[in-house]
PDB file of C-alpha atoms and ligand atoms in Angstrom:
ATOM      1  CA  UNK A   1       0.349  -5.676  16.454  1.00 90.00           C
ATOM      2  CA  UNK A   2      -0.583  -2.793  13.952  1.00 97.00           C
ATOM      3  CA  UNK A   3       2.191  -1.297  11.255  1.00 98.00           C
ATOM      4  CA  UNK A   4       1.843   2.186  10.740  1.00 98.00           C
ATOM      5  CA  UNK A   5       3.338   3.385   7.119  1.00 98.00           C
ATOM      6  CA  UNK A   6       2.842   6.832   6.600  1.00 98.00           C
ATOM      7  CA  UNK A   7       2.770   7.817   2.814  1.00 98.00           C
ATOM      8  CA  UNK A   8       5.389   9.696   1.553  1.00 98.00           C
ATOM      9  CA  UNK A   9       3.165  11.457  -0.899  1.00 98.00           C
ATOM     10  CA  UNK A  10       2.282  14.100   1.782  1.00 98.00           C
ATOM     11  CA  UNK A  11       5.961  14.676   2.175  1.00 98.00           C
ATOM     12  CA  UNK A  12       8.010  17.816   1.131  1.00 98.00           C
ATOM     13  CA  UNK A  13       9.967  16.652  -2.061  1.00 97.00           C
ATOM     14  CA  UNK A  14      12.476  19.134  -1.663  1.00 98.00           C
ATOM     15  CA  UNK A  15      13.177  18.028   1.654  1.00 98.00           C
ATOM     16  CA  UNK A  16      12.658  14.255   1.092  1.00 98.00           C
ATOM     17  CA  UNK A  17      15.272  12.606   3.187  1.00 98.00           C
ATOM     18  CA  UNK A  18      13.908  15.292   6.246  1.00 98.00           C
ATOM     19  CA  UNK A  19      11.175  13.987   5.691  1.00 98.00           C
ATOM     20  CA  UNK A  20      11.579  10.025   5.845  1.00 98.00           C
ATOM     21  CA  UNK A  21      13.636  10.340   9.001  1.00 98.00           C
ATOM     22  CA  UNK A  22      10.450  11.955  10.294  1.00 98.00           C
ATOM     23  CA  UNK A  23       8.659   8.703  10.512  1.00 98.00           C
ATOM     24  CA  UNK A  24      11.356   6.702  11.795  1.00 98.00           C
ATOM     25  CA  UNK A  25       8.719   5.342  14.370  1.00 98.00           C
ATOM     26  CA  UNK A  26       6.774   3.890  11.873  1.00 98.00           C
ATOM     27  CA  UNK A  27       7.505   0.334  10.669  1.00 98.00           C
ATOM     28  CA  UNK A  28       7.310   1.014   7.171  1.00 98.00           C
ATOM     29  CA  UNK A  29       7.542   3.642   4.983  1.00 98.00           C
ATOM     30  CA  UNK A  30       4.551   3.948   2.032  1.00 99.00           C
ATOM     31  CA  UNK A  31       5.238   4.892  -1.431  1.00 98.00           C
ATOM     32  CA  UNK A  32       2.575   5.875  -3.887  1.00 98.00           C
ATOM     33  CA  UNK A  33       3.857   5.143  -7.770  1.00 98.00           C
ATOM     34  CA  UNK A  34       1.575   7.335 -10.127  1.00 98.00           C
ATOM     35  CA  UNK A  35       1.509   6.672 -13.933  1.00 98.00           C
ATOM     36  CA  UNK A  36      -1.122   9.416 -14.894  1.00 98.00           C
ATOM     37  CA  UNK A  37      -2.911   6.262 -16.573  1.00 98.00           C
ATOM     38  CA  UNK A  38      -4.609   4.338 -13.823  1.00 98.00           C
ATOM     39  CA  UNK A  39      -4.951   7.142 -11.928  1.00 98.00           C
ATOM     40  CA  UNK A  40      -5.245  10.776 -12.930  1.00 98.00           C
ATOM     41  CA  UNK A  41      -2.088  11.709 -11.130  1.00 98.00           C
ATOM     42  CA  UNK A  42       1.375  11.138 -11.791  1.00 98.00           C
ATOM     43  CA  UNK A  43       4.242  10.821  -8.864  1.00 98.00           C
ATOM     44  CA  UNK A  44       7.120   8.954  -8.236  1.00 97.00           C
ATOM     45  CA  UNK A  45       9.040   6.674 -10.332  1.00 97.00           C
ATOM     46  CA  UNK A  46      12.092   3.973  -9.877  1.00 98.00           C
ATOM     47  CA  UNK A  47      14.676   6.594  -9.469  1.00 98.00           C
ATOM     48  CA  UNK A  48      13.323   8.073  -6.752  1.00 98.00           C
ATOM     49  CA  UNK A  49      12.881   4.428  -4.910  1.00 98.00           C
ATOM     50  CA  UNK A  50      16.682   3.698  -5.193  1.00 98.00           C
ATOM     51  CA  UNK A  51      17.204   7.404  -3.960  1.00 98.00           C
ATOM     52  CA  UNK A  52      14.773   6.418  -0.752  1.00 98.00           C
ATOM     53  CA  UNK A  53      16.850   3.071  -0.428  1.00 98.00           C
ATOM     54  CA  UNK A  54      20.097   4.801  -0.090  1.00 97.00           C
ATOM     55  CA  UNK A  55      19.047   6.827   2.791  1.00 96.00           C
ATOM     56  CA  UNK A  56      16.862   4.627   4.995  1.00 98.00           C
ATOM     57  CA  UNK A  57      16.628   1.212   6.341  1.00 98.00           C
ATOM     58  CA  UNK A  58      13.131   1.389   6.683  1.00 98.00           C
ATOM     59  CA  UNK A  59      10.677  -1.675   4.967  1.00 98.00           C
ATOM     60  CA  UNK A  60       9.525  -0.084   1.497  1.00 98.00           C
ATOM     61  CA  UNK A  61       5.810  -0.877   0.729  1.00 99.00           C
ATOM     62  CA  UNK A  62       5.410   0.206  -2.785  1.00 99.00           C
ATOM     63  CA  UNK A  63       2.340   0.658  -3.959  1.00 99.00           C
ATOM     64  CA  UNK A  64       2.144   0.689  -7.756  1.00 99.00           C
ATOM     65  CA  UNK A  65      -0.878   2.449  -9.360  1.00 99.00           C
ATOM     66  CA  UNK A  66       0.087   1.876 -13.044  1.00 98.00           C
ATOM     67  CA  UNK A  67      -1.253   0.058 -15.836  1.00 98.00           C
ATOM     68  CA  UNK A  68       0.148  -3.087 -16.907  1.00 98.00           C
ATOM     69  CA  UNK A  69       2.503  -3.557 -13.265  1.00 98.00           C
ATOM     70  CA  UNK A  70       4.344  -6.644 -14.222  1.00 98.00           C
ATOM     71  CA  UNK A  71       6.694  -3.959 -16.867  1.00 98.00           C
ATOM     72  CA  UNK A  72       8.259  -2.549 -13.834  1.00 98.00           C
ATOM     73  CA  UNK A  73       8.667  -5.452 -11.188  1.00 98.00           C
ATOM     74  CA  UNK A  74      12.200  -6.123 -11.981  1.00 98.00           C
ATOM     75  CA  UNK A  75      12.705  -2.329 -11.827  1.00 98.00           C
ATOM     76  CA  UNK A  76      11.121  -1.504  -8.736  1.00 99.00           C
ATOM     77  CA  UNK A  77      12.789  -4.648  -7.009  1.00 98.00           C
ATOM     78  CA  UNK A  78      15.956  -4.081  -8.262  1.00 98.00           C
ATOM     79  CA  UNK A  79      15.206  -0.420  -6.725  1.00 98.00           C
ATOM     80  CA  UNK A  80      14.755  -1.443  -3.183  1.00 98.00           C
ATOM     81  CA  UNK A  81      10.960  -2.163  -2.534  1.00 98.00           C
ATOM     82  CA  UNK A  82      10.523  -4.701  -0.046  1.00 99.00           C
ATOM     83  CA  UNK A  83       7.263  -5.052  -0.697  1.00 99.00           C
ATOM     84  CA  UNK A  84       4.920  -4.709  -4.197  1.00 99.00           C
ATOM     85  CA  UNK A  85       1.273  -4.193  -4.556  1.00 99.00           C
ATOM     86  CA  UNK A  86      -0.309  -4.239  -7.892  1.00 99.00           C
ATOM     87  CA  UNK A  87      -3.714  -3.521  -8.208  1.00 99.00           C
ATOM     88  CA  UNK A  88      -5.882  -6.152  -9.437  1.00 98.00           C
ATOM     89  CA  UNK A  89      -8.100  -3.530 -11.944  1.00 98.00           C
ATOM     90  CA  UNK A  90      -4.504  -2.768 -13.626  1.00 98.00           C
ATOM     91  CA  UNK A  91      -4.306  -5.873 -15.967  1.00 98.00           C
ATOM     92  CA  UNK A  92      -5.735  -9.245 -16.972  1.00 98.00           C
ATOM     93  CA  UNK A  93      -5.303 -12.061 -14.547  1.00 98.00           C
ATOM     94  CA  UNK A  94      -2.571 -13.772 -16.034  1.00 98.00           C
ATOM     95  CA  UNK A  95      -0.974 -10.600 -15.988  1.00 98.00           C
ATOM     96  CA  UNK A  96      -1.401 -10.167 -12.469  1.00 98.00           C
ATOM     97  CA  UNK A  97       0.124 -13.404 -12.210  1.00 98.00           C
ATOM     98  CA  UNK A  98       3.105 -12.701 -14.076  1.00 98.00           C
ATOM     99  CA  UNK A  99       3.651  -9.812 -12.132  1.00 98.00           C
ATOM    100  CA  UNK A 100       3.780 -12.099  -9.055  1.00 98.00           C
ATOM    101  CA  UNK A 101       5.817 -14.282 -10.483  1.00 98.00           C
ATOM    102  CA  UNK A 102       8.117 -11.640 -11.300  1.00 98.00           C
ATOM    103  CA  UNK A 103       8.370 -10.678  -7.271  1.00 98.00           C
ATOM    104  CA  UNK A 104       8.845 -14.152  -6.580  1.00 98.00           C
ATOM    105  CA  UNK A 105      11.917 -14.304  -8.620  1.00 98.00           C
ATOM    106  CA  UNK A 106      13.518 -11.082  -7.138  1.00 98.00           C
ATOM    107  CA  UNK A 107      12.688 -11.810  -3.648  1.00 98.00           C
ATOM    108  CA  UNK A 108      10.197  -9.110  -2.635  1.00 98.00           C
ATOM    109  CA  UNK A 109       7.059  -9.644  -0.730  1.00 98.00           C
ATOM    110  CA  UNK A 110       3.927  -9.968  -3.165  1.00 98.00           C
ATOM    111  CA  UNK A 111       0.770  -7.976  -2.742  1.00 99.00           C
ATOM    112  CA  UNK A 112      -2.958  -7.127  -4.320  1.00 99.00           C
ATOM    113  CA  UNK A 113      -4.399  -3.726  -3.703  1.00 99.00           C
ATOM    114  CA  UNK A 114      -8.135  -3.182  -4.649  1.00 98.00           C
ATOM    115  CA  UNK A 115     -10.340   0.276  -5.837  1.00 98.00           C
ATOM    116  CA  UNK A 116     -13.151   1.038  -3.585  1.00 98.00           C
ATOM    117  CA  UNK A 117     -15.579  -0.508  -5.864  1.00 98.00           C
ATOM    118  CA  UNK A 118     -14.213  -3.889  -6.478  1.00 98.00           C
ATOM    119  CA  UNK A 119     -15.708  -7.376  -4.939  1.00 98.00           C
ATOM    120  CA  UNK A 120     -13.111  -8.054  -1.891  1.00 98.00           C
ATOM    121  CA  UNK A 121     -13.868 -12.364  -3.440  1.00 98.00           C
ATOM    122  CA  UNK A 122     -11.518 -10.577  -6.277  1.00 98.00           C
ATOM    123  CA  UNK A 123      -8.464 -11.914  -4.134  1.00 98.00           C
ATOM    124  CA  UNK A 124      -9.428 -15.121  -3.609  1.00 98.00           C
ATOM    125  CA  UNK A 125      -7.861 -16.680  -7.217  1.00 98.00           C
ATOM    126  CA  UNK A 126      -4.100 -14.983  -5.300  1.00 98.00           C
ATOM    127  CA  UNK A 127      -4.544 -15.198  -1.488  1.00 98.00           C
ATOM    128  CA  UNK A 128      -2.678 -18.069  -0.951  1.00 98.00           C
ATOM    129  CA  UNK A 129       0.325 -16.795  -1.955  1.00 98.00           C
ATOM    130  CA  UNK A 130      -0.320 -13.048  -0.987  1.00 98.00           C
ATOM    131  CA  UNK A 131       1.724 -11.644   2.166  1.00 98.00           C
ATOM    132  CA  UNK A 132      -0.648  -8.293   1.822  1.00 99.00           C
ATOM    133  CA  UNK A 133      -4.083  -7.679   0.762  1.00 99.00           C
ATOM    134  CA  UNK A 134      -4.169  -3.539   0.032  1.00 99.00           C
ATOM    135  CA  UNK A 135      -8.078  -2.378   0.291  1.00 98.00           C
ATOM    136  CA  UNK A 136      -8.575   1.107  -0.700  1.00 98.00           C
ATOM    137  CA  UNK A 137     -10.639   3.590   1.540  1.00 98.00           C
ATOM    138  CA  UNK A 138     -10.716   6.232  -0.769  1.00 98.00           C
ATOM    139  CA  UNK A 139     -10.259   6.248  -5.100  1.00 98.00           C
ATOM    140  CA  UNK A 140      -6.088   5.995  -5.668  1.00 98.00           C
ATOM    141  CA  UNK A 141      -4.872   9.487  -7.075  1.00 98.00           C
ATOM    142  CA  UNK A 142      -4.749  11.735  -4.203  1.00 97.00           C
ATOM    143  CA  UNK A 143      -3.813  12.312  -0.427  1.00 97.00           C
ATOM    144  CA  UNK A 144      -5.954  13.961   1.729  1.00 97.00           C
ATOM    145  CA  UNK A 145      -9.461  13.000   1.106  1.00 98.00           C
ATOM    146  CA  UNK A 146     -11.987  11.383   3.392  1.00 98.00           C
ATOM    147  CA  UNK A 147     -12.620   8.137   4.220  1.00 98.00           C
ATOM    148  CA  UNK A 148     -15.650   5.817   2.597  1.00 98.00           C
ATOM    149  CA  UNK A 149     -16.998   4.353   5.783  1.00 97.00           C
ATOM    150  CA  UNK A 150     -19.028   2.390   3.746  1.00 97.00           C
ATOM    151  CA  UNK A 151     -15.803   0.150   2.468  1.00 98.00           C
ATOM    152  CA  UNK A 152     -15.483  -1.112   6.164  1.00 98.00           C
ATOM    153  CA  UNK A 153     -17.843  -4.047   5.179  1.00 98.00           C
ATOM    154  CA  UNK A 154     -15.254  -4.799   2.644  1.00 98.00           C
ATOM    155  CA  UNK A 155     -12.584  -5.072   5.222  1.00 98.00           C
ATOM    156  CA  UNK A 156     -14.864  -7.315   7.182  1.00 98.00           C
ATOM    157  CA  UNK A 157     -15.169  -9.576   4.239  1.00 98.00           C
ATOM    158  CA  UNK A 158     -11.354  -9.615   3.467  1.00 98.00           C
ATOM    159  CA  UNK A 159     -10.439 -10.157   6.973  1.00 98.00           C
ATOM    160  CA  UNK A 160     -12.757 -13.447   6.899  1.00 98.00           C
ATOM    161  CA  UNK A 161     -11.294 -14.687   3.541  1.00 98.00           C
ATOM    162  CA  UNK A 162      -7.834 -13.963   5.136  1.00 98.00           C
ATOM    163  CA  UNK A 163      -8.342 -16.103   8.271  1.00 98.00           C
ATOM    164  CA  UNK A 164      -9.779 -18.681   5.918  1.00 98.00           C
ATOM    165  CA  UNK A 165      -6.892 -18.875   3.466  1.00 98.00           C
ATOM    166  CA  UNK A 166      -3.653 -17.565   4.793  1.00 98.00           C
ATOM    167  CA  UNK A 167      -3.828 -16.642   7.847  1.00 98.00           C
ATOM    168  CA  UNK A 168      -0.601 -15.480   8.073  1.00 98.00           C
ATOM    169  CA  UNK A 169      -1.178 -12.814   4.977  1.00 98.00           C
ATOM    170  CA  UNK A 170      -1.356  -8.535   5.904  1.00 98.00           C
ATOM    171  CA  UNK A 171      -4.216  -6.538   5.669  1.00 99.00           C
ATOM    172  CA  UNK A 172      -3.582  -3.268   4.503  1.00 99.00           C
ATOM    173  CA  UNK A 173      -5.861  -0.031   4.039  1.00 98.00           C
ATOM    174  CA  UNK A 174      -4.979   2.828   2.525  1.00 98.00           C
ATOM    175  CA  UNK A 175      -7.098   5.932   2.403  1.00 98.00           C
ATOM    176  CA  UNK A 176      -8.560   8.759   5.039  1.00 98.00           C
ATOM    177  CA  UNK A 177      -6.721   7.623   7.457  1.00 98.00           C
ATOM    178  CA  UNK A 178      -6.847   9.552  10.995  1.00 98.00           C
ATOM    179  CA  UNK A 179      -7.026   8.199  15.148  1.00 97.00           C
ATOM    180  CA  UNK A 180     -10.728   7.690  14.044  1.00 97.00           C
ATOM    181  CA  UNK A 181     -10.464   5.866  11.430  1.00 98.00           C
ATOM    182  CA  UNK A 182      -7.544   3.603  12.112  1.00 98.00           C
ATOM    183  CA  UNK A 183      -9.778   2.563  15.407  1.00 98.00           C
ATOM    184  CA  UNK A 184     -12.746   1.480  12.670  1.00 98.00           C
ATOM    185  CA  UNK A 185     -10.147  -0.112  10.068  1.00 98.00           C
ATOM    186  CA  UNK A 186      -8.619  -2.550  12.775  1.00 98.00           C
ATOM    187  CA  UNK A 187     -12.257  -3.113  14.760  1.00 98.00           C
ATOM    188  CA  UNK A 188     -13.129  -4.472  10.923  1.00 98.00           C
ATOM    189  CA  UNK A 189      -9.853  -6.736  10.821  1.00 98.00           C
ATOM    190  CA  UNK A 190      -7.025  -3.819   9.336  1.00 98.00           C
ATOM    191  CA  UNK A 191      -3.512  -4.898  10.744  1.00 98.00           C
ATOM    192  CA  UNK A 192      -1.346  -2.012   8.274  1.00 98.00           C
ATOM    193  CA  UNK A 193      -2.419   1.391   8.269  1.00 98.00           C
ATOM    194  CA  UNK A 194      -1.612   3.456   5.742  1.00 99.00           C
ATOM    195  CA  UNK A 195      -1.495   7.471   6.346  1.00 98.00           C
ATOM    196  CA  UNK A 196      -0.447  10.345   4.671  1.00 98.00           C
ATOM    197  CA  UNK A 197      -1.825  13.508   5.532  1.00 98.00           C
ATOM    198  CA  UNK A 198      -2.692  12.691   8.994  1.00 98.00           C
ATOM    199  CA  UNK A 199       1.196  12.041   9.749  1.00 98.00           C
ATOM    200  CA  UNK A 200       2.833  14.718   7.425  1.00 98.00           C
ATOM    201  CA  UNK A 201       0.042  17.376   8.152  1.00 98.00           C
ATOM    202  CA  UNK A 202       0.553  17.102  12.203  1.00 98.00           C
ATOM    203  CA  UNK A 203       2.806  19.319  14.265  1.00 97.00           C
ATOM    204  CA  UNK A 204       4.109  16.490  16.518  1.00 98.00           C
ATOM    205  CA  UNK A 205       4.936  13.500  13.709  1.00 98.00           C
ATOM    206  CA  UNK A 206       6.087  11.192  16.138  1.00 98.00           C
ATOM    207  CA  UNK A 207       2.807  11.653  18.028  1.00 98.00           C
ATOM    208  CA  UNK A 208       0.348  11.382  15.211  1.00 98.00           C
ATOM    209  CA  UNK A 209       2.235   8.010  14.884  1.00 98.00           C
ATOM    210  CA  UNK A 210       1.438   6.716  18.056  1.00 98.00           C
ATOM    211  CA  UNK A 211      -2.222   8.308  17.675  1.00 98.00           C
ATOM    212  CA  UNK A 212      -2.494   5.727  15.146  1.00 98.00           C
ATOM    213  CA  UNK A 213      -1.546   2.498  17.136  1.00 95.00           C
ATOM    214  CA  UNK A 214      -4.649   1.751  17.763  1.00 85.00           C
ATOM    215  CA  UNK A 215      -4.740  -1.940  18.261  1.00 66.00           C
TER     216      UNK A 215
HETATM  217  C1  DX5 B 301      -3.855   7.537  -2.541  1.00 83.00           C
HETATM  218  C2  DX5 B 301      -2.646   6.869  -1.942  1.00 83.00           C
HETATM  219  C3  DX5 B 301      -2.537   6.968  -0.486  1.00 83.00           C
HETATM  220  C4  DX5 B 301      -2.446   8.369   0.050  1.00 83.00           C
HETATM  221  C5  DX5 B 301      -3.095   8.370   1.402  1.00 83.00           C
HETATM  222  O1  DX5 B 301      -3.998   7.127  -3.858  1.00 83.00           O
HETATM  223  O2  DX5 B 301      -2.607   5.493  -2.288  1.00 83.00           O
HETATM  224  O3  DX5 B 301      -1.454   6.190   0.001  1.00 83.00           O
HETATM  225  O4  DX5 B 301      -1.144   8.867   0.182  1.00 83.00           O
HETATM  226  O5  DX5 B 301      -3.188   9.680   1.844  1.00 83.00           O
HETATM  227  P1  DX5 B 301      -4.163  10.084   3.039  1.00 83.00           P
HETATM  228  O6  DX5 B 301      -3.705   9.330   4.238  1.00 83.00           O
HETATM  229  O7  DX5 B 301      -3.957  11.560   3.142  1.00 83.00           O
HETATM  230  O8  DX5 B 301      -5.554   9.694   2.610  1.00 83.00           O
HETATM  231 ZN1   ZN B 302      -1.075   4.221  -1.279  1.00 83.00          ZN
END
């Protein structure tokens, strides 16, 4: 069974809460934290989670591109996040490892998300304890670019290390996005589909939702 979790970064943040009930037929919602350090972009912080929590029920997959993660754990938990994915280019490993720690101890579901360019055998030191492995289809910064075909190998390879180790662990990706590409993403072993533009920039939401249950 595929989760859809459209991105609230291609959302209207004037009308946020219009928004988020929007996707109610999703399974989770997506939210892209921005420091303007790890990426060139800056978006939403821990404020604007506990907003979010106050006016859905929805699973929170929080998706932290930031420098140095394990700082805001606590916060983002204590926010609402259900899930946290910290990206394994964002720190030293024992850093990475506190900031699973850290998830541990508040109870949220622990995740890895990669850049395009790095080695998928990256998550191999954390898979046994991951519940999500994030791979990124595009570079983090930005909604609406294309998807890097090319990455699908990557997938592949995750997939096999996943089946391997922890079977039982997601398999996220997060980037271009569309009917097309979700059908390629879950052929290579996808089961959580990320999507931002392709939900928020359709005239029927609900059914650019179910365009994307592919599997
Ligand atoms: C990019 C974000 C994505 C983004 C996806 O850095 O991590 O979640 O919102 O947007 P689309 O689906 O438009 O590529
Ligand atoms: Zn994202």
């Amino acid at each position: 069974m595929i989760k859809i979790a459209p991105s609230i970064l291609s959302a209207d943040f004037c009308n946020l809460e219009r928004d988020i009930q929007r996707v109610s037929s999703a399974d989770w919602l997506h939210v892209d934290v921005m420091d303007g350090m790890f990426v060139p972009n800056i978006t939403i912080g821990v404020p604007v989670v506990q907003s979010i929590r106050k006016c859905t029920d929805m699973f929170l997959d929080v998706h932290l591109m930031i420098e140095k993660p394990w700082r805001y754990i606590d916060a983002f938990a204590k926010a609402g996040a259900d899930l946290l994915s910290v990206h394994l280019e964002s720190d030293l490993p024992p850093a990475i490892r506190d900031a699973l720690r850290a998830m541990e101890a508040n109870g949220v579901r622990k995740a890895v998300a990669l850049r395009p360019i790095t080695d998928p055998d990256a998550i191999l030191p954390y898979l046994e304890e991951l519940d999500m492995v994030l791979i990124m289809t595009v570079e983090p910064g930005f909604g609406g670019q294309s998807f890097m075909e090319g990455k699908l190998s990557k997938i592949r390879r995750a997939r096999a290390l996943i089946d391997k180790v922890n079977p039982n662990c997601l398999l996220q990706v997060d980037g271009g996005i569309n009917p097309s590409t979700a059908k390629l993403a879950v052929e290579a072993g996808a089961n959580v589909l990320v999507a931002g533009s392709a939900v928020y920039g359709a005239a029927d939401i609900p059914a650019a939702i179910s365009a994307l249950r592919v599997g």
